[in-house]
PDB file of C-alpha atoms in Angstrom:
ATOM      1  CA  THR A1432     125.982 -79.175 -11.296  1.00 93.00           C
ATOM      2  CA  LEU A1433     124.355 -82.264 -12.828  1.00 95.00           C
ATOM      3  CA  SER A1434     120.979 -81.294 -11.324  1.00 96.00           C
ATOM      4  CA  ILE A1435     121.315 -77.720 -12.671  1.00 96.00           C
ATOM      5  CA  ILE A1436     121.988 -79.048 -16.181  1.00 96.00           C
ATOM      6  CA  MET A1437     119.195 -81.650 -15.893  1.00 96.00           C
ATOM      7  CA  GLY A1438     116.688 -79.083 -14.600  1.00 97.00           C
ATOM      8  CA  THR A1439     117.388 -76.655 -17.460  1.00 97.00           C
ATOM      9  CA  ILE A1440     117.253 -79.368 -20.154  1.00 97.00           C
ATOM     10  CA  MET A1441     114.050 -80.752 -18.612  1.00 96.00           C
ATOM     11  CA  THR A1442     112.363 -77.316 -18.763  1.00 96.00           C
ATOM     12  CA  MET A1443     113.605 -76.518 -22.269  1.00 96.00           C
ATOM     13  CA  SER A1444     112.467 -79.857 -23.714  1.00 95.00           C
ATOM     14  CA  SER A1445     109.062 -80.165 -22.016  1.00 94.00           C
ATOM     15  CA  SER A1446     105.745 -79.351 -23.650  1.00 93.00           C
ATOM     16  CA  ASN A1447     103.809 -79.494 -20.388  1.00 93.00           C
ATOM     17  CA  TRP A1448     103.670 -76.726 -17.754  1.00 96.00           C
ATOM     18  CA  LEU A1449     104.032 -79.143 -14.820  1.00 95.00           C
ATOM     19  CA  MET A1450     107.211 -80.726 -16.195  1.00 96.00           C
ATOM     20  CA  ALA A1451     108.636 -77.274 -17.017  1.00 97.00           C
ATOM     21  CA  TRP A1452     107.874 -76.171 -13.441  1.00 97.00           C
ATOM     22  CA  ILE A1453     109.502 -79.308 -11.948  1.00 97.00           C
ATOM     23  CA  GLY A1454     112.619 -78.654 -14.092  1.00 97.00           C
ATOM     24  CA  LEU A1455     112.860 -75.056 -12.830  1.00 97.00           C
ATOM     25  CA  GLU A1456     112.405 -76.205  -9.198  1.00 96.00           C
ATOM     26  CA  LEU A1457     115.129 -78.840  -9.578  1.00 96.00           C
ATOM     27  CA  ASN A1458     117.393 -76.204 -11.102  1.00 96.00           C
ATOM     28  CA  MET A1459     116.718 -73.722  -8.278  1.00 96.00           C
ATOM     29  CA  LEU A1460     117.244 -76.238  -5.445  1.00 96.00           C
ATOM     30  CA  ALA A1461     120.505 -77.401  -7.026  1.00 96.00           C
ATOM     31  CA  ILE A1462     122.062 -73.928  -7.304  1.00 96.00           C
ATOM     32  CA  LEU A1463     121.345 -72.936  -3.666  1.00 96.00           C
ATOM     33  CA  PRO A1464     124.293 -74.915  -2.182  1.00 96.00           C
ATOM     34  CA  ILE A1465     126.563 -73.481  -4.900  1.00 96.00           C
ATOM     35  CA  ILE A1466     125.591 -69.884  -3.991  1.00 96.00           C
ATOM     36  CA  SER A1467     126.085 -70.563  -0.258  1.00 94.00           C
ATOM     37  CA  LYS A1468     129.428 -72.343  -0.791  1.00 93.00           C
ATOM     38  CA  PRO A1469     131.581 -69.427   0.540  1.00 91.00           C
ATOM     39  CA  LYS A1470     131.027 -69.617   4.313  1.00 90.00           C
ATOM     40  CA  THR A1471     130.234 -65.927   4.729  1.00 93.00           C
ATOM     41  CA  THR A1472     127.130 -64.081   5.964  1.00 95.00           C
ATOM     42  CA  ARG A1473     127.018 -62.293   2.581  1.00 94.00           C
ATOM     43  CA  ALA A1474     126.743 -65.628   0.745  1.00 95.00           C
ATOM     44  CA  SER A1475     124.019 -66.876   3.127  1.00 96.00           C
ATOM     45  CA  GLU A1476     122.092 -63.633   2.594  1.00 96.00           C
ATOM     46  CA  ALA A1477     122.446 -63.978  -1.189  1.00 96.00           C
ATOM     47  CA  THR A1478     121.177 -67.594  -1.009  1.00 97.00           C
ATOM     48  CA  ILE A1479     118.066 -66.591   0.965  1.00 97.00           C
ATOM     49  CA  LYS A1480     117.338 -63.664  -1.395  1.00 97.00           C
ATOM     50  CA  TYR A1481     117.733 -65.929  -4.431  1.00 97.00           C
ATOM     51  CA  PHE A1482     115.553 -68.652  -2.880  1.00 97.00           C
ATOM     52  CA  LEU A1483     112.726 -66.271  -1.897  1.00 97.00           C
ATOM     53  CA  THR A1484     112.491 -64.517  -5.274  1.00 97.00           C
ATOM     54  CA  GLN A1485     112.671 -67.782  -7.230  1.00 97.00           C
ATOM     55  CA  ALA A1486     110.094 -69.417  -4.943  1.00 97.00           C
ATOM     56  CA  ILE A1487     107.669 -66.495  -5.429  1.00 97.00           C
ATOM     57  CA  ALA A1488     108.228 -66.662  -9.203  1.00 97.00           C
ATOM     58  CA  SER A1489     107.596 -70.435  -9.151  1.00 97.00           C
ATOM     59  CA  ALA A1490     104.364 -69.933  -7.174  1.00 97.00           C
ATOM     60  CA  MET A1491     103.208 -67.326  -9.729  1.00 97.00           C
ATOM     61  CA  MET A1492     104.094 -69.724 -12.540  1.00 96.00           C
ATOM     62  CA  LEU A1493     102.062 -72.515 -10.923  1.00 96.00           C
ATOM     63  CA  LEU A1494      99.105 -70.144 -10.348  1.00 97.00           C
ATOM     64  CA  SER A1495      99.221 -69.053 -13.996  1.00 96.00           C
ATOM     65  CA  SER A1496      99.416 -72.564 -15.484  1.00 96.00           C
ATOM     66  CA  THR A1497      96.727 -73.905 -13.095  1.00 96.00           C
ATOM     67  CA  THR A1498      94.347 -71.033 -13.955  1.00 96.00           C
ATOM     68  CA  ASN A1499      94.946 -71.637 -17.647  1.00 95.00           C
ATOM     69  CA  ALA A1500      94.367 -75.407 -17.282  1.00 95.00           C
ATOM     70  CA  TRP A1501      91.151 -74.655 -15.389  1.00 95.00           C
ATOM     71  CA  GLN A1502      89.939 -72.341 -18.178  1.00 93.00           C
ATOM     72  CA  THR A1503      91.111 -74.280 -21.256  1.00 92.00           C
ATOM     73  CA  GLY A1504      91.459 -77.849 -19.947  1.00 92.00           C
ATOM     74  CA  SER A1505      95.037 -78.102 -21.241  1.00 92.00           C
ATOM     75  CA  TRP A1506      98.472 -78.107 -19.540  1.00 94.00           C
ATOM     76  CA  ASP A1507     100.213 -77.645 -22.882  1.00 95.00           C
ATOM     77  CA  ILE A1508     102.760 -74.788 -22.935  1.00 95.00           C
ATOM     78  CA  LEU A1509     101.610 -73.561 -26.356  1.00 93.00           C
ATOM     79  CA  GLU A1510      97.961 -73.463 -25.205  1.00 92.00           C
ATOM     80  CA  LEU A1511      98.419 -70.519 -22.822  1.00 93.00           C
ATOM     81  CA  LYS A1512      95.396 -68.617 -24.111  1.00 89.00           C
ATOM     82  CA  ASN A1513      94.013 -67.023 -20.934  1.00 90.00           C
ATOM     83  CA  LYS A1514      94.947 -63.323 -20.727  1.00 93.00           C
ATOM     84  CA  PHE A1515      95.382 -63.273 -16.931  1.00 94.00           C
ATOM     85  CA  SER A1516      97.509 -66.447 -17.028  1.00 95.00           C
ATOM     86  CA  THR A1517      99.706 -65.054 -19.788  1.00 96.00           C
ATOM     87  CA  THR A1518     100.400 -61.820 -17.865  1.00 96.00           C
ATOM     88  CA  ILE A1519     101.199 -63.639 -14.594  1.00 97.00           C
ATOM     89  CA  MET A1520     103.406 -66.148 -16.440  1.00 97.00           C
ATOM     90  CA  THR A1521     105.346 -63.348 -18.195  1.00 96.00           C
ATOM     91  CA  LEU A1522     105.931 -61.558 -14.874  1.00 96.00           C
ATOM     92  CA  SER A1523     107.086 -64.787 -13.196  1.00 97.00           C
ATOM     93  CA  LEU A1524     109.565 -65.532 -16.025  1.00 97.00           C
ATOM     94  CA  MET A1525     110.868 -61.952 -15.867  1.00 96.00           C
ATOM     95  CA  MET A1526     111.304 -62.360 -12.113  1.00 96.00           C
ATOM     96  CA  LYS A1527     113.255 -65.593 -12.641  1.00 96.00           C
ATOM     97  CA  MET A1528     115.574 -63.864 -15.146  1.00 95.00           C
ATOM     98  CA  GLY A1529     116.001 -60.679 -13.119  1.00 94.00           C
ATOM     99  CA  ALA A1530     114.393 -58.205 -15.525  1.00 95.00           C
ATOM    100  CA  ALA A1531     112.954 -54.875 -14.327  1.00 91.00           C
ATOM    101  CA  PRO A1532     110.717 -54.065 -12.478  1.00 91.00           C
ATOM    102  CA  ILE A1533     111.450 -57.269 -10.475  1.00 92.00           C
ATOM    103  CA  HIS A1534     115.230 -57.008 -10.745  1.00 94.00           C
ATOM    104  CA  PHE A1535     116.232 -55.970  -7.207  1.00 94.00           C
ATOM    105  CA  TRP A1536     117.535 -59.395  -6.173  1.00 95.00           C
ATOM    106  CA  LEU A1537     120.063 -59.801  -9.034  1.00 96.00           C
ATOM    107  CA  PRO A1538     122.801 -57.230  -8.101  1.00 96.00           C
ATOM    108  CA  GLU A1539     122.601 -58.254  -4.424  1.00 95.00           C
ATOM    109  CA  VAL A1540     122.842 -61.981  -5.126  1.00 96.00           C
ATOM    110  CA  LEU A1541     125.769 -61.547  -7.555  1.00 96.00           C
ATOM    111  CA  GLN A1542     127.620 -59.382  -5.035  1.00 95.00           C
ATOM    112  CA  GLY A1543     127.283 -62.082  -2.379  1.00 94.00           C
ATOM    113  CA  THR A1544     128.601 -64.971  -4.495  1.00 94.00           C
ATOM    114  CA  THR A1545     131.837 -65.983  -6.186  1.00 95.00           C
ATOM    115  CA  LEU A1546     132.615 -64.882  -9.759  1.00 95.00           C
ATOM    116  CA  GLN A1547     131.999 -68.414 -11.110  1.00 95.00           C
ATOM    117  CA  THR A1548     128.543 -68.555  -9.517  1.00 96.00           C
ATOM    118  CA  ALA A1549     127.801 -65.032 -10.782  1.00 96.00           C
ATOM    119  CA  LEU A1550     128.655 -66.268 -14.296  1.00 96.00           C
ATOM    120  CA  LEU A1551     126.282 -69.217 -13.833  1.00 96.00           C
ATOM    121  CA  ILE A1552     123.408 -66.959 -12.696  1.00 96.00           C
ATOM    122  CA  THR A1553     123.852 -64.392 -15.495  1.00 96.00           C
ATOM    123  CA  THR A1554     124.146 -66.981 -18.302  1.00 96.00           C
ATOM    124  CA  TRP A1555     122.978 -70.581 -17.758  1.00 96.00           C
ATOM    125  CA  GLN A1556     120.135 -69.705 -15.348  1.00 96.00           C
ATOM    126  CA  LYS A1557     118.495 -67.531 -18.018  1.00 96.00           C
ATOM    127  CA  LEU A1558     118.212 -70.332 -20.607  1.00 96.00           C
ATOM    128  CA  ALA A1559     115.118 -72.058 -19.156  1.00 96.00           C
ATOM    129  CA  PRO A1560     112.974 -68.895 -18.582  1.00 96.00           C
ATOM    130  CA  ILE A1561     113.988 -67.465 -21.985  1.00 96.00           C
ATOM    131  CA  SER A1562     113.019 -70.724 -23.749  1.00 96.00           C
ATOM    132  CA  LEU A1563     109.592 -70.701 -22.015  1.00 97.00           C
ATOM    133  CA  MET A1564     109.076 -67.029 -22.930  1.00 97.00           C
ATOM    134  CA  TYR A1565     110.040 -67.867 -26.519  1.00 97.00           C
ATOM    135  CA  MET A1566     107.411 -70.638 -26.611  1.00 96.00           C
ATOM    136  CA  ILE A1567     104.586 -68.400 -25.352  1.00 96.00           C
ATOM    137  CA  SER A1568     105.740 -65.210 -27.153  1.00 95.00           C
ATOM    138  CA  ASN A1569     102.802 -65.323 -29.626  1.00 94.00           C
ATOM    139  CA  ASN A1570     100.296 -65.122 -26.752  1.00 94.00           C
ATOM    140  CA  ILE A1571     101.951 -62.346 -24.712  1.00 94.00           C
ATOM    141  CA  GLN A1572     100.677 -58.774 -25.120  1.00 94.00           C
ATOM    142  CA  PRO A1573     103.384 -56.815 -27.013  1.00 94.00           C
ATOM    143  CA  ALA A1574     102.784 -53.699 -24.855  1.00 95.00           C
ATOM    144  CA  LEU A1575     103.738 -55.651 -21.694  1.00 95.00           C
ATOM    145  CA  LEU A1576     106.997 -56.948 -23.201  1.00 95.00           C
ATOM    146  CA  MET A1577     107.993 -53.590 -24.690  1.00 95.00           C
ATOM    147  CA  SER A1578     107.261 -51.676 -21.451  1.00 95.00           C
ATOM    148  CA  ALA A1579     109.278 -54.188 -19.391  1.00 96.00           C
ATOM    149  CA  GLY A1580     112.063 -54.118 -21.988  1.00 96.00           C
ATOM    150  CA  ILE A1581     112.427 -50.320 -21.983  1.00 95.00           C
ATOM    151  CA  LEU A1582     112.208 -50.228 -18.166  1.00 96.00           C
ATOM    152  CA  SER A1583     114.960 -52.873 -17.895  1.00 96.00           C
ATOM    153  CA  MET A1584     117.152 -50.871 -20.291  1.00 95.00           C
ATOM    154  CA  ILE A1585     116.685 -47.683 -18.236  1.00 95.00           C
ATOM    155  CA  VAL A1586     117.276 -49.465 -14.894  1.00 95.00           C
ATOM    156  CA  GLY A1587     120.301 -51.337 -16.258  1.00 95.00           C
ATOM    157  CA  GLY A1588     121.834 -48.148 -17.662  1.00 93.00           C
ATOM    158  CA  LEU A1589     121.248 -45.901 -14.649  1.00 94.00           C
ATOM    159  CA  GLY A1590     122.040 -48.596 -12.067  1.00 93.00           C
ATOM    160  CA  GLY A1591     125.458 -49.399 -13.506  1.00 91.00           C
ATOM    161  CA  ILE A1592     126.747 -45.800 -13.615  1.00 89.00           C
ATOM    162  CA  ASN A1593     127.517 -45.417  -9.921  1.00 83.00           C
ATOM    163  CA  GLN A1594     129.012 -48.881  -9.303  1.00 89.00           C
ATOM    164  CA  THR A1595     132.588 -49.633  -8.274  1.00 88.00           C
ATOM    165  CA  GLN A1596     131.973 -53.358  -7.707  1.00 92.00           C
ATOM    166  CA  LEU A1597     132.374 -55.243 -10.989  1.00 92.00           C
ATOM    167  CA  ARG A1598     129.868 -57.979 -10.089  1.00 94.00           C
ATOM    168  CA  LYS A1599     127.144 -55.367  -9.521  1.00 95.00           C
ATOM    169  CA  THR A1600     128.153 -53.631 -12.764  1.00 94.00           C
ATOM    170  CA  MET A1601     127.794 -56.955 -14.597  1.00 95.00           C
ATOM    171  CA  ALA A1602     124.392 -57.491 -12.930  1.00 96.00           C
ATOM    172  CA  TYR A1603     123.112 -54.145 -14.265  1.00 96.00           C
ATOM    173  CA  SER A1604     124.683 -54.973 -17.627  1.00 95.00           C
ATOM    174  CA  SER A1605     122.670 -58.216 -17.567  1.00 96.00           C
ATOM    175  CA  ILE A1606     119.435 -56.315 -16.754  1.00 96.00           C
ATOM    176  CA  ASN A1607     120.148 -53.868 -19.608  1.00 95.00           C
ATOM    177  CA  ASN A1608     120.732 -56.650 -22.156  1.00 95.00           C
ATOM    178  CA  LEU A1609     117.664 -58.534 -20.928  1.00 96.00           C
ATOM    179  CA  GLY A1610     115.714 -55.361 -21.684  1.00 96.00           C
ATOM    180  CA  TRP A1611     116.747 -55.568 -25.353  1.00 96.00           C
ATOM    181  CA  THR A1612     115.869 -59.281 -25.440  1.00 96.00           C
ATOM    182  CA  ILE A1613     112.420 -58.842 -23.853  1.00 96.00           C
ATOM    183  CA  MET A1614     111.564 -55.784 -25.965  1.00 95.00           C
ATOM    184  CA  ILE A1615     112.332 -57.499 -29.276  1.00 96.00           C
ATOM    185  CA  MET A1616     110.678 -60.767 -28.132  1.00 95.00           C
ATOM    186  CA  ALA A1617     107.323 -59.119 -28.915  1.00 92.00           C
ATOM    187  CA  LEU A1618     108.248 -58.591 -32.590  1.00 94.00           C
ATOM    188  CA  SER A1619     110.865 -61.194 -33.478  1.00 95.00           C
ATOM    189  CA  PRO A1620     111.406 -64.050 -30.973  1.00 96.00           C
ATOM    190  CA  ASN A1621     114.263 -65.528 -33.062  1.00 96.00           C
ATOM    191  CA  LEU A1622     116.143 -62.210 -32.905  1.00 97.00           C
ATOM    192  CA  ALA A1623     115.591 -62.104 -29.123  1.00 97.00           C
ATOM    193  CA  VAL A1624     117.174 -65.559 -28.749  1.00 96.00           C
ATOM    194  CA  MET A1625     120.128 -64.503 -30.924  1.00 96.00           C
ATOM    195  CA  ASN A1626     120.572 -61.368 -28.786  1.00 96.00           C
ATOM    196  CA  ILE A1627     120.690 -63.289 -25.481  1.00 96.00           C
ATOM    197  CA  PHE A1628     123.092 -65.904 -26.892  1.00 96.00           C
ATOM    198  CA  ILE A1629     125.512 -63.246 -28.177  1.00 96.00           C
ATOM    199  CA  TYR A1630     125.324 -61.565 -24.748  1.00 96.00           C
ATOM    200  CA  MET A1631     126.149 -64.884 -23.028  1.00 96.00           C
ATOM    201  CA  ILE A1632     129.081 -65.515 -25.382  1.00 95.00           C
ATOM    202  CA  MET A1633     130.509 -62.062 -24.522  1.00 95.00           C
ATOM    203  CA  THR A1634     129.826 -62.254 -20.768  1.00 96.00           C
ATOM    204  CA  THR A1635     131.432 -65.682 -20.221  1.00 97.00           C
ATOM    205  CA  PRO A1636     135.034 -64.639 -21.101  1.00 96.00           C
ATOM    206  CA  ILE A1637     134.654 -61.400 -19.050  1.00 95.00           C
ATOM    207  CA  PHE A1638     133.795 -63.398 -15.916  1.00 96.00           C
ATOM    208  CA  LEU A1639     136.447 -66.050 -16.624  1.00 96.00           C
ATOM    209  CA  MET A1640     139.173 -63.409 -17.043  1.00 94.00           C
ATOM    210  CA  MET A1641     137.991 -61.587 -13.914  1.00 92.00           C
ATOM    211  CA  THR A1642     138.244 -64.918 -12.062  1.00 93.00           C
ATOM    212  CA  SER A1643     141.757 -65.643 -13.377  1.00 92.00           C
ATOM    213  CA  THR A1644     143.034 -62.213 -12.298  1.00 89.00           C
ATOM    214  CA  SER A1645     140.968 -62.159  -9.019  1.00 88.00           C
ATOM    215  CA  THR A1646     139.426 -58.848 -10.097  1.00 88.00           C
ATOM    216  CA  LYS A1647     136.339 -57.790  -8.145  1.00 90.00           C
ATOM    217  CA  THR A1648     136.392 -53.985  -8.116  1.00 89.00           C
ATOM    218  CA  LEU A1649     137.281 -51.169 -10.530  1.00 86.00           C
ATOM    219  CA  GLN A1650     140.344 -50.462  -8.402  1.00 85.00           C
ATOM    220  CA  ASN A1651     141.545 -54.069  -8.877  1.00 84.00           C
ATOM    221  CA  LEU A1652     141.042 -53.669 -12.614  1.00 83.00           C
ATOM    222  CA  THR A1653     143.326 -50.637 -12.780  1.00 80.00           C
ATOM    223  CA  THR A1654     146.191 -52.590 -11.184  1.00 82.00           C
ATOM    224  CA  THR A1655     146.001 -55.731 -13.365  1.00 82.00           C
ATOM    225  CA  TRP A1656     147.530 -54.009 -16.422  1.00 79.00           C
ATOM    226  CA  THR A1657     151.116 -54.554 -15.197  1.00 79.00           C
ATOM    227  CA  THR A1658     150.624 -58.260 -14.402  1.00 82.00           C
ATOM    228  CA  SER A1659     148.400 -59.364 -17.303  1.00 84.00           C
ATOM    229  CA  THR A1660     148.186 -56.795 -20.105  1.00 85.00           C
ATOM    230  CA  ALA A1661     146.447 -59.033 -22.680  1.00 89.00           C
ATOM    231  CA  THR A1662     143.717 -60.072 -20.228  1.00 89.00           C
ATOM    232  CA  THR A1663     143.009 -56.494 -19.134  1.00 87.00           C
ATOM    233  CA  LEU A1664     142.878 -55.307 -22.751  1.00 89.00           C
ATOM    234  CA  SER A1665     140.518 -58.176 -23.630  1.00 92.00           C
ATOM    235  CA  ILE A1666     138.178 -57.250 -20.737  1.00 91.00           C
ATOM    236  CA  ALA A1667     138.113 -53.624 -21.981  1.00 89.00           C
ATOM    237  CA  LEU A1668     137.276 -54.660 -25.562  1.00 92.00           C
ATOM    238  CA  LEU A1669     134.630 -57.160 -24.412  1.00 94.00           C
ATOM    239  CA  MET A1670     133.036 -54.430 -22.267  1.00 92.00           C
ATOM    240  CA  LEU A1671     132.804 -52.195 -25.348  1.00 92.00           C
ATOM    241  CA  SER A1672     131.326 -55.093 -27.316  1.00 94.00           C
ATOM    242  CA  THR A1673     128.703 -55.745 -24.617  1.00 93.00           C
ATOM    243  CA  SER A1674     127.734 -52.058 -24.722  1.00 92.00           C
ATOM    244  CA  GLY A1675     126.808 -52.456 -28.403  1.00 91.00           C
ATOM    245  CA  LEU A1676     129.442 -50.119 -29.816  1.00 90.00           C
ATOM    246  CA  PRO A1677     130.305 -50.660 -33.520  1.00 89.00           C
ATOM    247  CA  PRO A1678     132.319 -52.409 -34.990  1.00 90.00           C
ATOM    248  CA  PHE A1679     132.131 -54.991 -32.158  1.00 93.00           C
ATOM    249  CA  THR A1680     129.889 -58.092 -32.163  1.00 92.00           C
ATOM    250  CA  GLY A1681     127.451 -56.650 -29.603  1.00 93.00           C
ATOM    251  CA  PHE A1682     126.405 -53.981 -32.116  1.00 95.00           C
ATOM    252  CA  LEU A1683     124.850 -56.519 -34.525  1.00 95.00           C
ATOM    253  CA  PRO A1684     121.810 -57.708 -32.464  1.00 95.00           C
ATOM    254  CA  LYS A1685     121.065 -54.121 -31.378  1.00 95.00           C
ATOM    255  CA  MET A1686     121.183 -52.881 -34.961  1.00 96.00           C
ATOM    256  CA  LEU A1687     118.854 -55.713 -36.078  1.00 96.00           C
ATOM    257  CA  ALA A1688     116.505 -54.979 -33.159  1.00 96.00           C
ATOM    258  CA  LEU A1689     116.343 -51.271 -34.073  1.00 96.00           C
ATOM    259  CA  ASN A1690     115.790 -52.192 -37.721  1.00 96.00           C
ATOM    260  CA  GLU A1691     112.869 -54.439 -36.689  1.00 95.00           C
ATOM    261  CA  LEU A1692     111.339 -51.656 -34.561  1.00 96.00           C
ATOM    262  CA  ILE A1693     111.579 -49.117 -37.413  1.00 96.00           C
ATOM    263  CA  THR A1694     110.131 -51.655 -39.899  1.00 96.00           C
ATOM    264  CA  GLN A1695     107.128 -52.092 -37.574  1.00 94.00           C
ATOM    265  CA  LYS A1696     106.674 -48.268 -37.484  1.00 94.00           C
ATOM    266  CA  LEU A1697     107.765 -48.062 -33.826  1.00 94.00           C
ATOM    267  CA  THR A1698     110.215 -45.201 -34.367  1.00 95.00           C
ATOM    268  CA  THR A1699     109.523 -43.594 -30.944  1.00 95.00           C
ATOM    269  CA  LEU A1700     110.381 -46.852 -29.180  1.00 95.00           C
ATOM    270  CA  ALA A1701     113.539 -47.230 -31.297  1.00 95.00           C
ATOM    271  CA  THR A1702     114.620 -43.664 -30.361  1.00 96.00           C
ATOM    272  CA  LEU A1703     113.973 -44.403 -26.688  1.00 94.00           C
ATOM    273  CA  ALA A1704     116.025 -47.617 -26.955  1.00 94.00           C
ATOM    274  CA  ILE A1705     118.952 -45.691 -28.503  1.00 94.00           C
ATOM    275  CA  MET A1706     118.802 -43.051 -25.756  1.00 93.00           C
ATOM    276  CA  THR A1707     118.870 -45.693 -22.991  1.00 92.00           C
ATOM    277  CA  SER A1708     121.760 -47.530 -24.651  1.00 91.00           C
ATOM    278  CA  LEU A1709     123.735 -44.258 -24.546  1.00 92.00           C
ATOM    279  CA  VAL A1710     123.244 -44.175 -20.761  1.00 91.00           C
ATOM    280  CA  SER A1711     124.559 -47.734 -20.394  1.00 90.00           C
ATOM    281  CA  LEU A1712     127.452 -46.922 -22.745  1.00 91.00           C
ATOM    282  CA  LEU A1713     128.586 -44.374 -20.146  1.00 90.00           C
ATOM    283  CA  PHE A1714     129.559 -46.944 -17.505  1.00 87.00           C
ATOM    284  CA  TYR A1715     131.149 -49.299 -20.044  1.00 91.00           C
ATOM    285  CA  LEU A1716     133.256 -46.427 -21.367  1.00 91.00           C
ATOM    286  CA  ARG A1717     134.226 -45.451 -17.817  1.00 88.00           C
ATOM    287  CA  ILE A1718     135.599 -48.974 -17.187  1.00 86.00           C
ATOM    288  CA  THR A1719     137.431 -48.960 -20.536  1.00 87.00           C
ATOM    289  CA  TYR A1720     138.855 -45.485 -19.829  1.00 87.00           C
ATOM    290  CA  LEU A1721     140.120 -46.589 -16.415  1.00 83.00           C
ATOM    291  CA  ILE A1722     141.800 -49.641 -17.930  1.00 81.00           C
ATOM    292  CA  MET A1723     143.199 -48.294 -21.180  1.00 77.00           C
ATOM    293  CA  VAL A1724     143.938 -44.628 -20.502  1.00 74.00           C
ATOM    294  CA  LEU A1725     144.748 -44.289 -16.803  1.00 67.00           C
ATOM    295  CA  THR A1726     146.717 -47.507 -16.328  1.00 64.00           C
ATOM    296  CA  SER A1727     148.515 -48.131 -19.636  1.00 59.00           C
ATOM    297  CA  PRO A1728     152.305 -47.567 -19.595  1.00 58.00           C
ATOM    298  CA  MET A1729     152.028 -45.216 -22.604  1.00 51.00           C
ATOM    299  CA  THR A1730     150.213 -42.563 -20.557  1.00 52.00           C
ATOM    300  CA  THR A1731     152.437 -42.746 -17.459  1.00 49.00           C
TER     301      THR A1731
END
């Protein structure tokens, strides 16, 4: 745990690509034993999948920063001027976060770990890549970020619809929210950071309450009403908030993001973002319906 914290802080506070890379490597090596802690084949599989994707992303990151240093003579994070380097670096950071189109590892890894580790991967592990993306956001091509953002929103929305496992649902929810963050990073990096922090604040209690009630599937969730009504109700409301439904907190960053898109005359993109958020709203509403309508004593 100490190494995970140290690795993230090291990456977030460094101004040099090599130190940022070392911080990410330290962070990755430290979380591997935590993922493989449950002595099951599923956990071992999740550990290997996590290790391989993160190692490939780290190699891409090193290739990008080395190419840039070769071209510009600087290892400084803010001096990422080479177009090829910038594209490769963006893809490697997206891979580390689990954004589409390189998202395939995230639902599988979350499904193979405990709820506490899943919380760690969906929140804390995103801080370092997001901070690096924030630092280089001025140099990244907006078209690349917006395309990846919309794709992540579509994948996150469609992927979560058919899920009965809550950890996989939360993984697709994470991909969907990352889509909003990456899309708006091109126009307003500060708004992107606010969006991801609000998402983390909403996700943390969901995972903690799921851990306290040992809830792992939708079926489990429908039976927790009788034992812990307040917790189940809180999970339902937090799910609605994460979906971005007004008047909940999750609506605010999405409204500001749409406002920014319309201000920049990107109305088509804003419309597309609204349409994809409606798709993701479907699976959040399904969970809420199962909890609040089917299982509450008032309806039985």
